mmCIF file with all atom_site columns, C-alpha atoms and ligand atoms in Angstrom:
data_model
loop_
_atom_site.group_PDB
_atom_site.id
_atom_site.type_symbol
_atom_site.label_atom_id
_atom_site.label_alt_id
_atom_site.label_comp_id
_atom_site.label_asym_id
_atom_site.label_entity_id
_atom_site.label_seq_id
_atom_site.pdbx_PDB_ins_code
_atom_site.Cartn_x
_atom_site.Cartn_y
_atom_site.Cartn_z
_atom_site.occupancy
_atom_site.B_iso_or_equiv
_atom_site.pdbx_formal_charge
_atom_site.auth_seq_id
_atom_site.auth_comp_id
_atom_site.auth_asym_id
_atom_site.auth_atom_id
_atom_site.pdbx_PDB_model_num
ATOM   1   C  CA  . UNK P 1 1   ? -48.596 21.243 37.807 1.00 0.00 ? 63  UNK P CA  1
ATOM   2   C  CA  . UNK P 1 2   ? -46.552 19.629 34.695 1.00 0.00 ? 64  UNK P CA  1
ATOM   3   C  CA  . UNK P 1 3   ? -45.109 16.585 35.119 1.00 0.00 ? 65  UNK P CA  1
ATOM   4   C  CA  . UNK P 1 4   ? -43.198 14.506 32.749 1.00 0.00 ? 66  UNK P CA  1
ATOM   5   C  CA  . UNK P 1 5   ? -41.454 11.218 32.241 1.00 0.00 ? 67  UNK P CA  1
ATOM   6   C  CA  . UNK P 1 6   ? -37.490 11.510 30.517 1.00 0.00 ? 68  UNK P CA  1
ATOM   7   C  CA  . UNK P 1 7   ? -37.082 8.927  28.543 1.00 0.00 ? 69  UNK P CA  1
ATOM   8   C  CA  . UNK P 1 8   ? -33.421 7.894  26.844 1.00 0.00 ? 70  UNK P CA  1
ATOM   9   C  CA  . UNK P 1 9   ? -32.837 6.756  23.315 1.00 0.00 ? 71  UNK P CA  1
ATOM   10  C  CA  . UNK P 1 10  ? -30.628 4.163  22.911 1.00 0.00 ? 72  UNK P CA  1
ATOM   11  C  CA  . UNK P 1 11  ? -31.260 1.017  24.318 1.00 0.00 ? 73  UNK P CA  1
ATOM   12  C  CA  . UNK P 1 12  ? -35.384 2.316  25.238 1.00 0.00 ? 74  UNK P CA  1
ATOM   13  C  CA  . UNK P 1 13  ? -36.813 3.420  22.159 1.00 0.00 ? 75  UNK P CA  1
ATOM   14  C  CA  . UNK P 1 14  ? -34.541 1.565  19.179 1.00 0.00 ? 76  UNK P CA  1
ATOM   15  C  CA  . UNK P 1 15  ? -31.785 -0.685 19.423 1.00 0.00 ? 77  UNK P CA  1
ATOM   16  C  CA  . UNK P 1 16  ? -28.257 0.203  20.883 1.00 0.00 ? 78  UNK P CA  1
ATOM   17  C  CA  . UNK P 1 17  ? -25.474 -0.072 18.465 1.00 0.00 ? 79  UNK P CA  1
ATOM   18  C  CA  . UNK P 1 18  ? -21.842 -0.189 19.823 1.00 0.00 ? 80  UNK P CA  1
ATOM   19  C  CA  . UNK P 1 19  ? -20.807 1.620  16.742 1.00 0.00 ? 81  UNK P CA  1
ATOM   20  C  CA  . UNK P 1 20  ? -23.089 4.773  17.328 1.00 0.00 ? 82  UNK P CA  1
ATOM   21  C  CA  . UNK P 1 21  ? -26.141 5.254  15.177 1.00 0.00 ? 83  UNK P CA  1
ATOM   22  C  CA  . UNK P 1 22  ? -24.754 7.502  12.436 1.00 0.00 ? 84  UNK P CA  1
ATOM   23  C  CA  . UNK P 1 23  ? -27.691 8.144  10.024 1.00 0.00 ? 85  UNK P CA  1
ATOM   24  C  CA  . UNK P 1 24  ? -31.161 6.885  9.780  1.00 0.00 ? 86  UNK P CA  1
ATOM   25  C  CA  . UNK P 1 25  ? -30.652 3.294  8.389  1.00 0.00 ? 87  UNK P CA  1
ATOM   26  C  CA  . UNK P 1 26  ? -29.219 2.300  11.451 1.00 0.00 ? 88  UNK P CA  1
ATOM   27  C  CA  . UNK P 1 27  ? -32.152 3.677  13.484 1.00 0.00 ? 89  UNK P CA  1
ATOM   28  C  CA  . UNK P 1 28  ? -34.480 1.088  14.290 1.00 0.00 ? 90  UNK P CA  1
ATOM   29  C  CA  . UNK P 1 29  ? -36.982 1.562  16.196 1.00 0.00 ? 91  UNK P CA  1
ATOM   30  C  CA  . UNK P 1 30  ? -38.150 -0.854 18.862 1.00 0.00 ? 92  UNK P CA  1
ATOM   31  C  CA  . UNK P 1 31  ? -42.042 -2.531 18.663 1.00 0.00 ? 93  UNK P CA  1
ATOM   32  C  CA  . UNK P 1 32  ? -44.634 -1.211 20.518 1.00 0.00 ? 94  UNK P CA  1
ATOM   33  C  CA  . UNK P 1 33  ? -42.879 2.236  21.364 1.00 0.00 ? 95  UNK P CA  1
ATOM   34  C  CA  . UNK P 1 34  ? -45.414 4.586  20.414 1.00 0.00 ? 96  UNK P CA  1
ATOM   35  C  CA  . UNK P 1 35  ? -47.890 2.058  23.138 1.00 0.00 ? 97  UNK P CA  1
ATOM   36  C  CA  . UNK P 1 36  ? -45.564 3.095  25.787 1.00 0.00 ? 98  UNK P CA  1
ATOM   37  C  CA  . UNK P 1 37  ? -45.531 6.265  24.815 1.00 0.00 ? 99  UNK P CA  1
ATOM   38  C  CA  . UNK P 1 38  ? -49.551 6.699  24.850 1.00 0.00 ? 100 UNK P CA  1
ATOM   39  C  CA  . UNK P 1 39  ? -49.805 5.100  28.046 1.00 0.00 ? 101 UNK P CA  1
ATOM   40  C  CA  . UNK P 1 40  ? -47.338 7.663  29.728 1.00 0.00 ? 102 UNK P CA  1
ATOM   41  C  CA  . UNK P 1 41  ? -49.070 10.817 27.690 1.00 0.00 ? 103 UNK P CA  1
ATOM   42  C  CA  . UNK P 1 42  ? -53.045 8.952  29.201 1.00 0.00 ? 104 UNK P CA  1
ATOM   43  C  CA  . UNK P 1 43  ? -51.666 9.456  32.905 1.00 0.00 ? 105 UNK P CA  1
ATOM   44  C  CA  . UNK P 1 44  ? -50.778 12.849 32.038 1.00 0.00 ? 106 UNK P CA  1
ATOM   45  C  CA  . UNK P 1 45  ? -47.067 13.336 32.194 1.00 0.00 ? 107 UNK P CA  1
ATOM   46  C  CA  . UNK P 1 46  ? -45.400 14.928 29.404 1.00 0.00 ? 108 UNK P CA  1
ATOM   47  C  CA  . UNK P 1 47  ? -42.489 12.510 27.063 1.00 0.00 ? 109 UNK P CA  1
ATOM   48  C  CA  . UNK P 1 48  ? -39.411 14.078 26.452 1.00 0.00 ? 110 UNK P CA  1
ATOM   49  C  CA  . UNK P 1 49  ? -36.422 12.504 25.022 1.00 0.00 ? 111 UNK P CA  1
ATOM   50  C  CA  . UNK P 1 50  ? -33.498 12.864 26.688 1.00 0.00 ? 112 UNK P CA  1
ATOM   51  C  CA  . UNK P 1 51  ? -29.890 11.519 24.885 1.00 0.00 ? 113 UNK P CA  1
ATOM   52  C  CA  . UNK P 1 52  ? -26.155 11.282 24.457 1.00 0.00 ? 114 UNK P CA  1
ATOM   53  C  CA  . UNK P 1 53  ? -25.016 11.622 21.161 1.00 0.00 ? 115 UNK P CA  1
ATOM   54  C  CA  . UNK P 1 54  ? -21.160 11.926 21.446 1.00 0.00 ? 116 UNK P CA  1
ATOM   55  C  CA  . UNK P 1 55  ? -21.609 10.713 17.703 1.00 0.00 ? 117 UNK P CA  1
ATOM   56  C  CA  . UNK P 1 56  ? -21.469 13.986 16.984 1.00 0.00 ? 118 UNK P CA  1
ATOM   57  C  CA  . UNK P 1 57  ? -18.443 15.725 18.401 1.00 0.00 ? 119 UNK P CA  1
ATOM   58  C  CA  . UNK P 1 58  ? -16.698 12.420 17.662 1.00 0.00 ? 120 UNK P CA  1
ATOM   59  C  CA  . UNK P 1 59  ? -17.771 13.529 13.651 1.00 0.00 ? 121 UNK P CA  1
ATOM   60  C  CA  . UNK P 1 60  ? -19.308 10.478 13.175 1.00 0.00 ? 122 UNK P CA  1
ATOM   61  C  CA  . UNK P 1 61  ? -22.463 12.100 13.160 1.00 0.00 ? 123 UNK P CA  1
ATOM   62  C  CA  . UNK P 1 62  ? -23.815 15.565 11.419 1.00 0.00 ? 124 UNK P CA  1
ATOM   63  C  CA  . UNK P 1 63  ? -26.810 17.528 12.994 1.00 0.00 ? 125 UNK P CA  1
ATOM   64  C  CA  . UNK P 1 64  ? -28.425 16.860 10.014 1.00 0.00 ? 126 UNK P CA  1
ATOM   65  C  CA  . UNK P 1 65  ? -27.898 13.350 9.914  1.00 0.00 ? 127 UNK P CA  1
ATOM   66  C  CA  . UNK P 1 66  ? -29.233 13.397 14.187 1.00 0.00 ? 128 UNK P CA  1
ATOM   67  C  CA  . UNK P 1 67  ? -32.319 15.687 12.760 1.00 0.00 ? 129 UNK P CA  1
ATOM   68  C  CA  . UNK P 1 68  ? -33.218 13.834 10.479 1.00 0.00 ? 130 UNK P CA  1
ATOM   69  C  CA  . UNK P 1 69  ? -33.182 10.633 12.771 1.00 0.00 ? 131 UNK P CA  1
ATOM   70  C  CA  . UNK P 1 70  ? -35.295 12.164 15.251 1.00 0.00 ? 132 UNK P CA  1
ATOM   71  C  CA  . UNK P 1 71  ? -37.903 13.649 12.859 1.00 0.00 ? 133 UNK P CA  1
ATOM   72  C  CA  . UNK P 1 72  ? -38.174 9.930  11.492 1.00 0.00 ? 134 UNK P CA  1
ATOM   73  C  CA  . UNK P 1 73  ? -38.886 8.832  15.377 1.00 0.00 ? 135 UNK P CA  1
ATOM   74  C  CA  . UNK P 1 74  ? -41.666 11.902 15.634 1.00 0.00 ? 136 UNK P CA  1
ATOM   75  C  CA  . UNK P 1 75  ? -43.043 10.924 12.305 1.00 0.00 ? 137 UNK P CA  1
ATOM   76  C  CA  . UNK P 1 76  ? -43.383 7.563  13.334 1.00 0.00 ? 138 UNK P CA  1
ATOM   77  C  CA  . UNK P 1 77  ? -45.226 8.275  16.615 1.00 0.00 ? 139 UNK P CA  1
ATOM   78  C  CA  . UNK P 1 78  ? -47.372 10.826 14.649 1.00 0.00 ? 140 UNK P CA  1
ATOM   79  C  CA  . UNK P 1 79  ? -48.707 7.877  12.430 1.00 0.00 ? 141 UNK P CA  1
ATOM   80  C  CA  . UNK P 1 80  ? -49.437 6.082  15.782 1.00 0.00 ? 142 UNK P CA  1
ATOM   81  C  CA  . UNK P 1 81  ? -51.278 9.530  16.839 1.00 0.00 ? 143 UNK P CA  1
ATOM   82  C  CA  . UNK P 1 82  ? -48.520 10.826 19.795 1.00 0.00 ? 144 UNK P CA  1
ATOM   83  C  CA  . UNK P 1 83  ? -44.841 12.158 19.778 1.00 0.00 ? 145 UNK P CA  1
ATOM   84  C  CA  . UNK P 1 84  ? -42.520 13.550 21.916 1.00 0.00 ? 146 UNK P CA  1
ATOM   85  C  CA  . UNK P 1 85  ? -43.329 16.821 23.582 1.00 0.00 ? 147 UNK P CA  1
ATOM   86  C  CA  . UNK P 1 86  ? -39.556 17.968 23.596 1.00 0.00 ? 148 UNK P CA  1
ATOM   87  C  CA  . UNK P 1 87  ? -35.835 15.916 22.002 1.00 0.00 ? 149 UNK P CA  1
ATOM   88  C  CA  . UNK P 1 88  ? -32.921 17.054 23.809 1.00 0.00 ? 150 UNK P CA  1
ATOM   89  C  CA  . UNK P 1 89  ? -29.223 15.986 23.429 1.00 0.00 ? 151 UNK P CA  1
ATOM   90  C  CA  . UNK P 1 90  ? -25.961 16.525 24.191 1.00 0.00 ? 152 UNK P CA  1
ATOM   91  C  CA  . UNK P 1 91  ? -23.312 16.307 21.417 1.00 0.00 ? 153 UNK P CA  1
ATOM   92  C  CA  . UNK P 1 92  ? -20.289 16.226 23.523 1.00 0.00 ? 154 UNK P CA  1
ATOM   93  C  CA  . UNK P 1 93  ? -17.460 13.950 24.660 1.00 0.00 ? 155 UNK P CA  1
ATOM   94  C  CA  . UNK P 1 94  ? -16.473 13.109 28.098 1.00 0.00 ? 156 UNK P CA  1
ATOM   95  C  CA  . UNK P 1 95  ? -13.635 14.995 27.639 1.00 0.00 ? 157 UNK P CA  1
ATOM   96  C  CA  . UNK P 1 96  ? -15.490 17.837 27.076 1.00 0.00 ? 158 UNK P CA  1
ATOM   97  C  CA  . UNK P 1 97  ? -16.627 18.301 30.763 1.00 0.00 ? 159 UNK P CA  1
ATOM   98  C  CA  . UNK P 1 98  ? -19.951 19.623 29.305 1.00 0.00 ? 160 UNK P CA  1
ATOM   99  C  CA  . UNK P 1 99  ? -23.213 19.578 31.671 1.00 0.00 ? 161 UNK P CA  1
ATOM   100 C  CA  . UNK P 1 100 ? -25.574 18.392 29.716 1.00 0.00 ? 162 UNK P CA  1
ATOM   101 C  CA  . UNK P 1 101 ? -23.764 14.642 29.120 1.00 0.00 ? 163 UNK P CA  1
ATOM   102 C  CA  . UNK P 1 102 ? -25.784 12.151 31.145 1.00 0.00 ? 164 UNK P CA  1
ATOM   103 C  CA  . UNK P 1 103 ? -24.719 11.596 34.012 1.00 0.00 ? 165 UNK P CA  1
ATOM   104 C  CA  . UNK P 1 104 ? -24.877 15.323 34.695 1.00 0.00 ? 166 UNK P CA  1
ATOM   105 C  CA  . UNK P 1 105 ? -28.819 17.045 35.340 1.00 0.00 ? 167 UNK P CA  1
ATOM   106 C  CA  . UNK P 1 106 ? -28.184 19.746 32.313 1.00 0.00 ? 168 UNK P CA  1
ATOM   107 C  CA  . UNK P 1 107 ? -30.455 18.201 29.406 1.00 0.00 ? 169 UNK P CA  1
ATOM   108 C  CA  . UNK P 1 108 ? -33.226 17.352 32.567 1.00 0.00 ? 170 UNK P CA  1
ATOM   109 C  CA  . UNK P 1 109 ? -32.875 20.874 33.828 1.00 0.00 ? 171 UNK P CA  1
ATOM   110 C  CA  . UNK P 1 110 ? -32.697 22.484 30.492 1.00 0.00 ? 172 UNK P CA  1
ATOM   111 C  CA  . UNK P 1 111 ? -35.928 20.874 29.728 1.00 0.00 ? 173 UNK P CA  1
ATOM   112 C  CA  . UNK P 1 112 ? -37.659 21.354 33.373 1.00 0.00 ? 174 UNK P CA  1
ATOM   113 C  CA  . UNK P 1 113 ? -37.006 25.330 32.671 1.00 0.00 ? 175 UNK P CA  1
ATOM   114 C  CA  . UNK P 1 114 ? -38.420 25.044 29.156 1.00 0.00 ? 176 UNK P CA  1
ATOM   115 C  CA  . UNK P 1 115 ? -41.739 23.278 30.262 1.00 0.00 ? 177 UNK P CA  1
ATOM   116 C  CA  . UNK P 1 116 ? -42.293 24.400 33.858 1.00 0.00 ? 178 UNK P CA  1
ATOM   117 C  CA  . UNK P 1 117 ? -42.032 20.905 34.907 1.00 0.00 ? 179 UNK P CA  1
ATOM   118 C  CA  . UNK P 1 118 ? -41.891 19.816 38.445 1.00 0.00 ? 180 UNK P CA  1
ATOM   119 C  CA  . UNK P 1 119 ? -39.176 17.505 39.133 1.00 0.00 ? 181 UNK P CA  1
ATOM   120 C  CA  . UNK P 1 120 ? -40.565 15.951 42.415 1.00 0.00 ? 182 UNK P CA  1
ATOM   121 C  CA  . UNK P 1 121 ? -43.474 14.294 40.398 1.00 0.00 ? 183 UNK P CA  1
ATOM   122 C  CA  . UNK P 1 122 ? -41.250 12.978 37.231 1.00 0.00 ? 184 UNK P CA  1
ATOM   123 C  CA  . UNK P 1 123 ? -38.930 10.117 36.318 1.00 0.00 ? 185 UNK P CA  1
ATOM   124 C  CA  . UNK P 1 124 ? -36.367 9.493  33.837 1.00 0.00 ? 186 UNK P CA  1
ATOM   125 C  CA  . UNK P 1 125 ? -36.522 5.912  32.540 1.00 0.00 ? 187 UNK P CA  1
ATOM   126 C  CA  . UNK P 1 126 ? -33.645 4.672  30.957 1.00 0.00 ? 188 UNK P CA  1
ATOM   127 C  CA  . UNK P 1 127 ? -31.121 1.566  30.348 1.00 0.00 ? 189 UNK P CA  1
ATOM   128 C  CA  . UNK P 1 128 ? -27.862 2.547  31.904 1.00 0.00 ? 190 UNK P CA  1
ATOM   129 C  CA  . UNK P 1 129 ? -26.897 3.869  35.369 1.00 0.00 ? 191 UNK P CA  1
ATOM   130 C  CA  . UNK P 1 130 ? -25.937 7.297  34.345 1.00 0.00 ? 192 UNK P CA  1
ATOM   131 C  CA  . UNK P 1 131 ? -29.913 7.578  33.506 1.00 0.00 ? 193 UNK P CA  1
ATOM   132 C  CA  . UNK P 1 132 ? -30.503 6.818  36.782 1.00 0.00 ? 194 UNK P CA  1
ATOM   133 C  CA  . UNK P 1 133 ? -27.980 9.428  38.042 1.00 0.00 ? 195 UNK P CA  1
ATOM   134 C  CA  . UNK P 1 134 ? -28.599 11.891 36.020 1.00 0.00 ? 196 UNK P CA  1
ATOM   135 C  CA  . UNK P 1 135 ? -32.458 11.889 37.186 1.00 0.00 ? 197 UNK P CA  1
ATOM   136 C  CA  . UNK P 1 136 ? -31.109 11.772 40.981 1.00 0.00 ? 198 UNK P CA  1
ATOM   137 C  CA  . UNK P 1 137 ? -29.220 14.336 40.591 1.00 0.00 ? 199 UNK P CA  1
ATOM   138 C  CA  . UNK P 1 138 ? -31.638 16.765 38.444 1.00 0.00 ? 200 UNK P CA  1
ATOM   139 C  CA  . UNK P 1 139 ? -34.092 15.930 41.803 1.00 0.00 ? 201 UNK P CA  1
ATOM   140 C  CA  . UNK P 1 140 ? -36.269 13.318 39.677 1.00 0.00 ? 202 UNK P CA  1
ATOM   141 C  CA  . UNK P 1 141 ? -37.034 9.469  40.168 1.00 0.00 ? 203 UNK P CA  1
ATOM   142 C  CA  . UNK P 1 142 ? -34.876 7.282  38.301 1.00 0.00 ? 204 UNK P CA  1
ATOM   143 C  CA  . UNK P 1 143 ? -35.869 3.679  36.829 1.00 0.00 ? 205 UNK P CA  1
ATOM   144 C  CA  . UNK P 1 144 ? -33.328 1.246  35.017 1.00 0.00 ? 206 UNK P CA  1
ATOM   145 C  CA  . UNK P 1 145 ? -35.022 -0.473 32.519 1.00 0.00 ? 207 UNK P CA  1
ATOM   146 C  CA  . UNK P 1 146 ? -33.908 -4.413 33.071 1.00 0.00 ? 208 UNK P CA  1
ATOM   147 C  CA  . UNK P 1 147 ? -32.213 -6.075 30.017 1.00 0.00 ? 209 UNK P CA  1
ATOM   148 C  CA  . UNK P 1 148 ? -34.998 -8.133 28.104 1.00 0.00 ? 210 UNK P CA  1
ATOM   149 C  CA  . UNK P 1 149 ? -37.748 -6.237 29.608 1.00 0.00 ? 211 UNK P CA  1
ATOM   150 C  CA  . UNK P 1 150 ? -39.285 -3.778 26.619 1.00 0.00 ? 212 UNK P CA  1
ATOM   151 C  CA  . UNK P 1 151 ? -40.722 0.152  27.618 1.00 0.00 ? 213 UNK P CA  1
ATOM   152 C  CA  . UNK P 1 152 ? -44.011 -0.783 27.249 1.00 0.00 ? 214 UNK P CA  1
ATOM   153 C  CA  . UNK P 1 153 ? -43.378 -3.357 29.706 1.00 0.00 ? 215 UNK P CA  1
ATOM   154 C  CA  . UNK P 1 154 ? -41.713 -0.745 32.002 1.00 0.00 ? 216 UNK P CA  1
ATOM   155 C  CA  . UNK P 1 155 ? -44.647 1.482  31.623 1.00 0.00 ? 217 UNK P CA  1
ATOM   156 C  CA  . UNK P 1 156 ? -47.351 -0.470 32.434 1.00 0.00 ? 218 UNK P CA  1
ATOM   157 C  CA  . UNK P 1 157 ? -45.763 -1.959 35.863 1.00 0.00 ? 219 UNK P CA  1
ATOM   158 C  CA  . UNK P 1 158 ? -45.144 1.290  37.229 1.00 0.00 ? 220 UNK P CA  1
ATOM   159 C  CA  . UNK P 1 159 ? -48.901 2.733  36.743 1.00 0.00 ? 221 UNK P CA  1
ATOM   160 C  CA  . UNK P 1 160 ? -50.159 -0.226 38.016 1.00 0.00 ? 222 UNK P CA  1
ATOM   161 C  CA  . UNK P 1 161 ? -47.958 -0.339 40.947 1.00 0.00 ? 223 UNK P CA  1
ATOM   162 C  CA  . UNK P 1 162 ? -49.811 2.352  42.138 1.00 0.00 ? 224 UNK P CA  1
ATOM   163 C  CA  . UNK P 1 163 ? -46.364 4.031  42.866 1.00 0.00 ? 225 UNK P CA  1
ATOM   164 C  CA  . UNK P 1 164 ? -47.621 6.716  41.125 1.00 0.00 ? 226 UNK P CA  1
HETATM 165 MG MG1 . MG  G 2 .   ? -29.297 3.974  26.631 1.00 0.00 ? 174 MG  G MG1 1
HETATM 166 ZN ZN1 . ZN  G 3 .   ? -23.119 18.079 26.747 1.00 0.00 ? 175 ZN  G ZN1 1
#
């Protein structure tokens, strides 16, 4: 049985900027990610990233300007000897009515088809509500991250709370 833990970008793995993260400058990457990340992998759920990047149907942001981002996060976890095991995203607007854009399940179901994953024994950990929704409604635990309280943090509580 495959289990995983979602985990969203902004906010959770490098800082938020109001402005959108455009290009890979402005992607910084918060301390002790790739701990959190090791941790999660030890207890044996799968990581997979799962983010809004309206950036990119707003043209603020290129694929190859988001690809490029996201292979600098995997080749930063690789030095740290883990990674992601899948990066999804949605590159649409609200306005778009899409079903991948969190809140909506799509990138979580997308993602549970591509790995086999079961739902009833994963979470999606993220900073904002629509994480939380998003996981509810895909059929998945959902856990707000509190403001000032860092992943690794996150991570560590909820496998010693026994919760799981
Ligand atoms: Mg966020
Ligand atoms: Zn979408």
């Amino acid at each position: 049985m495959t289990k995983a833990i979602f985990l969203d970008r902004d906010g959770v793995i490098n800082q938020e900027r109001k402005d959108y993260v455009k290009n890979i400058e402005e992607f910084v990457i918060f301390e002790n990610i790739h701990d959190a990340i090791t941790l999660i992998k030890n207890h044996n759920f799968l990581v997979i990233l799962i983010t809004n990047q309206s950036a990119v149907n707003r043209k603020l942001l290129t694929i190859e300007n988001l690809d490029k981002i996201h292979e600098k996060l995997q080749n930063y976890l690789k030095m740290h000897n883990t990674s992601f095991d899948g990066v999804y995203f949605c590159p649409h607007m609200p306005n778009e009515n899409c079903n991948c854009r969190k809140p909506k399940p799509g990138l979580i179901i997308k993602a549970k088809n591509d790995f086999k994953i079961d739902l009833s024994q994963s979470f999606m950990i993220g900073d904002s509500q629509t994480d939380v929704q998003a996981a509810e409604s895909a059929g998945c635990k959902g856990i707000l991250l509190k403001q000032n309280q860092t992943l690794l943090e996150l991570v560590v509580d909820l496998f010693e709370s026994e919760k799981i």
